[in-house]
GROMACS .gro file of C-alpha atoms in nm:
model
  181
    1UNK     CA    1  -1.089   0.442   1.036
    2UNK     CA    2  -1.439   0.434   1.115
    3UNK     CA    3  -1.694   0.480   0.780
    4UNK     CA    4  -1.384   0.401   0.494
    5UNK     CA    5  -1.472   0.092   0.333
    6UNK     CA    6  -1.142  -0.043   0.153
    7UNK     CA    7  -1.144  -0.373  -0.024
    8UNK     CA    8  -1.019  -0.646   0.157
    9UNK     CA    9  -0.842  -0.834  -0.104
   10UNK     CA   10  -0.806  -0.792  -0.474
   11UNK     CA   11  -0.696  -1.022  -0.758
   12UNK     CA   12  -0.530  -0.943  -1.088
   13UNK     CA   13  -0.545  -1.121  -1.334
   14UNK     CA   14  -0.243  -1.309  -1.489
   15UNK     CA   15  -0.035  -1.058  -1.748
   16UNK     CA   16  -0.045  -1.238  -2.090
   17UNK     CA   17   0.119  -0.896  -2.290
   18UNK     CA   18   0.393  -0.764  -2.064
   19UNK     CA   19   0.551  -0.766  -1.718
   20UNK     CA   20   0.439  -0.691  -1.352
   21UNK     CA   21   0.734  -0.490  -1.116
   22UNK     CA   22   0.728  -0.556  -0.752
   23UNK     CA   23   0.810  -0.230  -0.576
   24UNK     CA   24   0.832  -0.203  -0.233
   25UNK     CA   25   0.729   0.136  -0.014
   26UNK     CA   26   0.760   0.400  -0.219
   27UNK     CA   27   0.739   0.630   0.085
   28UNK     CA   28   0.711   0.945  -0.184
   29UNK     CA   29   1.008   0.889  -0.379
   30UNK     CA   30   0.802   0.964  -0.765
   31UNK     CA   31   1.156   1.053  -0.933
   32UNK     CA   32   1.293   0.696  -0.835
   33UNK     CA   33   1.025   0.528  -1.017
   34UNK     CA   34   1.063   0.698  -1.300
   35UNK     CA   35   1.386   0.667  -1.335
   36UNK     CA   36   1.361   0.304  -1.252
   37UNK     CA   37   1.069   0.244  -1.514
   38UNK     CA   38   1.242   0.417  -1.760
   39UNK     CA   39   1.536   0.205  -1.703
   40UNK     CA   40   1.333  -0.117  -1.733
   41UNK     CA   41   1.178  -0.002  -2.068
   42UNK     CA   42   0.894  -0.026  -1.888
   43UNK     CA   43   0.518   0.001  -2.140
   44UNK     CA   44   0.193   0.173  -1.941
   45UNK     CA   45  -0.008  -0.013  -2.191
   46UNK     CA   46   0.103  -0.352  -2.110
   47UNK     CA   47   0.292  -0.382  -1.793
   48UNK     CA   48   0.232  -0.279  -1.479
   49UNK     CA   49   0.365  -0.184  -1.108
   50UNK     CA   50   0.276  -0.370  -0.781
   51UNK     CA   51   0.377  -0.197  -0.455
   52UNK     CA   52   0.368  -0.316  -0.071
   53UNK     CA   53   0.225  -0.017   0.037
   54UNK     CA   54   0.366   0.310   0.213
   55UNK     CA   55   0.323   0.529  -0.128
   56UNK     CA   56   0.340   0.850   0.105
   57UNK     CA   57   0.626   0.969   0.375
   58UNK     CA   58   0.942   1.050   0.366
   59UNK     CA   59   0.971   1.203  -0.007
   60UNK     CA   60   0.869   1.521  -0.150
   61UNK     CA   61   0.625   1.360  -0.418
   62UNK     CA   62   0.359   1.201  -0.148
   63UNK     CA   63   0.089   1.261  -0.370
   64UNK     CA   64   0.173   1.249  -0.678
   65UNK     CA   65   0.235   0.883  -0.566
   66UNK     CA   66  -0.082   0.822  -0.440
   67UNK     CA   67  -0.214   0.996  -0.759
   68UNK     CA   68  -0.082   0.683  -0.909
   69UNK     CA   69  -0.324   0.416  -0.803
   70UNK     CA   70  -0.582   0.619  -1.060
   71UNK     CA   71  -0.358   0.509  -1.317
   72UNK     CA   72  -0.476   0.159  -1.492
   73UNK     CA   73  -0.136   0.001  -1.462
   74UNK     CA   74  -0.060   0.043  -1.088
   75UNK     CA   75  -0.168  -0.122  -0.804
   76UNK     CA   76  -0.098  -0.131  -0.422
   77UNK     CA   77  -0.189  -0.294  -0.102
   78UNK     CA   78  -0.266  -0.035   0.192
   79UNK     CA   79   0.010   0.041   0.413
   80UNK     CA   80   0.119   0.182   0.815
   81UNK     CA   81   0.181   0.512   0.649
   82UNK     CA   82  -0.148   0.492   0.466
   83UNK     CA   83  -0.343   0.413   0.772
   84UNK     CA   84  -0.211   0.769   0.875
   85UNK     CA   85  -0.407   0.927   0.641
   86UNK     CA   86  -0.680   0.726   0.709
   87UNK     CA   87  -0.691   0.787   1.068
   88UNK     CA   88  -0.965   0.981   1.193
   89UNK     CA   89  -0.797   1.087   1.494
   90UNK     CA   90  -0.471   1.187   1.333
   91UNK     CA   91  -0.494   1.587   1.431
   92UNK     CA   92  -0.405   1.464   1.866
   93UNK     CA   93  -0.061   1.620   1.936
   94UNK     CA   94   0.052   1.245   2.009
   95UNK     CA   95  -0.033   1.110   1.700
   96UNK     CA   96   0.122   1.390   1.510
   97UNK     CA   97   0.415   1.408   1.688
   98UNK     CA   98   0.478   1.024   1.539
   99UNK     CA   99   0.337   1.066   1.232
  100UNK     CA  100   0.581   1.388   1.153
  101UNK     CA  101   0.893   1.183   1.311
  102UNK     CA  102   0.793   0.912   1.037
  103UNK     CA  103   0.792   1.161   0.746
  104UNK     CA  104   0.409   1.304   0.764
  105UNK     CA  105   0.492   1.659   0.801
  106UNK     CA  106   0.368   1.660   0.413
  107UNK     CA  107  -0.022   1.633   0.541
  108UNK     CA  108  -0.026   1.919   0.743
  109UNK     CA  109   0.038   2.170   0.484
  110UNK     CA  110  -0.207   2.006   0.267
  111UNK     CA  111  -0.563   2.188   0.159
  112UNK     CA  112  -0.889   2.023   0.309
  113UNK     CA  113  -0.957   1.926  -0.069
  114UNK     CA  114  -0.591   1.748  -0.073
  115UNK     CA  115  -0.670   1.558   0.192
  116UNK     CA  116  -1.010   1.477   0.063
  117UNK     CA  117  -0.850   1.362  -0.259
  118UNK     CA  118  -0.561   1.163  -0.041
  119UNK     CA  119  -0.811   0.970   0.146
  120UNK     CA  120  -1.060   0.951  -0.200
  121UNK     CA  121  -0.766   0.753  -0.380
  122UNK     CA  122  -0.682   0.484  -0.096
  123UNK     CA  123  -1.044   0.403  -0.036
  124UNK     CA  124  -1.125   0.414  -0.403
  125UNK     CA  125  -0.800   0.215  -0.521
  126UNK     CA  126  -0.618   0.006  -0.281
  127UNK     CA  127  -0.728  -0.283  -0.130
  128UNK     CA  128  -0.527  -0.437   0.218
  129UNK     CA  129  -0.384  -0.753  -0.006
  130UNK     CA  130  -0.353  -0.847  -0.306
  131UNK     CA  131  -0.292  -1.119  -0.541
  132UNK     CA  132  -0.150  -1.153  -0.911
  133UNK     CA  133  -0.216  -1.495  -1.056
  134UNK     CA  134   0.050  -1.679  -1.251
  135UNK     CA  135   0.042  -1.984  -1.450
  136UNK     CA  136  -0.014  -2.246  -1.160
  137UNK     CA  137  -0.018  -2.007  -0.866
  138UNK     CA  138  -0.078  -1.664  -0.723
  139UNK     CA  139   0.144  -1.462  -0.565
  140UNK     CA  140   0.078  -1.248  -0.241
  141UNK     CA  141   0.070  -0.919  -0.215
  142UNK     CA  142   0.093  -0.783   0.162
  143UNK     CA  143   0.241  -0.479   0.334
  144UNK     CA  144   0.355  -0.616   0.606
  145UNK     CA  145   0.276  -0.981   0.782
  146UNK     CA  146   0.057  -1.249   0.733
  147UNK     CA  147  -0.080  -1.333   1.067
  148UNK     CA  148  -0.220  -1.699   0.951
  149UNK     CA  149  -0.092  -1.984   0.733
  150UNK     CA  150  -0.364  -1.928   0.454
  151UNK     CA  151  -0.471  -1.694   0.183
  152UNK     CA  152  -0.622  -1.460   0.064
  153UNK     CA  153  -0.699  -1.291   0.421
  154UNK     CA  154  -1.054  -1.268   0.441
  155UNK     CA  155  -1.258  -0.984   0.613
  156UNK     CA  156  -1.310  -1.152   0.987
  157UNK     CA  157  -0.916  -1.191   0.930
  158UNK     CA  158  -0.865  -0.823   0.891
  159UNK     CA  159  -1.086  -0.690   1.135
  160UNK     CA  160  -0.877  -0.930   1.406
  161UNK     CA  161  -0.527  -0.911   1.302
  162UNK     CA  162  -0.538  -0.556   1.108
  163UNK     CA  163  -0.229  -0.420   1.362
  164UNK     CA  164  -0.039  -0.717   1.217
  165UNK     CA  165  -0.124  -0.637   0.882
  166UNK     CA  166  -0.009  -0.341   0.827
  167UNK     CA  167   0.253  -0.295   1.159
  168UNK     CA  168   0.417  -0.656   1.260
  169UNK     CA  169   0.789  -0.694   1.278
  170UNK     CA  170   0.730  -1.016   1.408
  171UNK     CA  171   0.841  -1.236   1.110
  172UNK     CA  172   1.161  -1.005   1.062
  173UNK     CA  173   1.290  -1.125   1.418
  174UNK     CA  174   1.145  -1.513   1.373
  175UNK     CA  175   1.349  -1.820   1.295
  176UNK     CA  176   1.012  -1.995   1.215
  177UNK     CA  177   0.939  -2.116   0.865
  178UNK     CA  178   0.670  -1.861   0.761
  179UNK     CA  179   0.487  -2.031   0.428
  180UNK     CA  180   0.171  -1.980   0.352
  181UNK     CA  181  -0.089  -2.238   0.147
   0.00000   0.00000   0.00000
């Protein structure tokens, strides 16, 4: 991922007019979302849609779902399956072998100005966390552990735990009180 230059961690502002949805990976699935905004009433101009990450894999609508972080009222942290797009190396038979196992077949039949656009949209608008702030607090936005006990993850973080960031299982399997400060 050599030369992309994503934001480490972005803050939104608390949401005096409407309501924020927490979505989790969206892994292509456009119809859902629509059908589940449309369910919540939910208002463009005043609420908006927070995802974990994974927009792309695994669905039909991969970009049309990254094609969402240009609109004003979502937001998403990067994800694993984001980092495939990302990767510079992705075209070695290994990689794409595990990448098309994981739902990435989608990439491959993309244009050169698809993929442009792909990797244009998570540089451009996602950021690797995320917070929303609320009255007295914020609340976290991460796709998938937090490898220290405070927040937001700063850029030294990244660069030394990015694998956990975006890959670890680790807190799934833990009995360990995980809260972060």
């Amino acid at each position: 991922m050599s030369g992309m230059n994503i934001i480490t961690h972005k803050i939104l502002k608390k949401n005096n007019l409407g309501t924020d949805y927490f979505i989790g990976d969206l892994h292509g699935q456009i119809t859902s979302l629509k059908r589940i905004l449309s369910v919540v009433n939910f208002d463009p101009d005043i609420d908006r849609v927070i995802c974990t990450g994974d927009l792309v894999d695994r669905g039909a609508c991969s970009l049309e779902c990254l094609r969402l972080t240009a609109q004003g009222w979502f937001y998403s942290v990067v994800g694993n399956h984001e980092e495939f797009i990302l990767d510079e190396d992705n075209s070695s038979p290994y990689k794409r072998s595990i990448w098309e196992r994981n739902g990435g077949g989608w990439w491959f039949s993309l244009t050169d100005e698809e993929r442009q656009e792909c990797r244009a949209l998570i540089v451009n608008n996602m950021s690797f966390t995320l917070s929303v702030e609320l009255e007295d607090y914020h609340i976290g936005v991460i796709h998938s552990e937090v490898p220290m006990k405070t927040w937001p993850i700063c850029d030294s973080v990244l660069n030394e735990y990015r694998r956990e960031i975006l890959w670890g299982r680790s807190v799934i399997s833990s009995e360990e009180e995980n809260s972060i400060s």
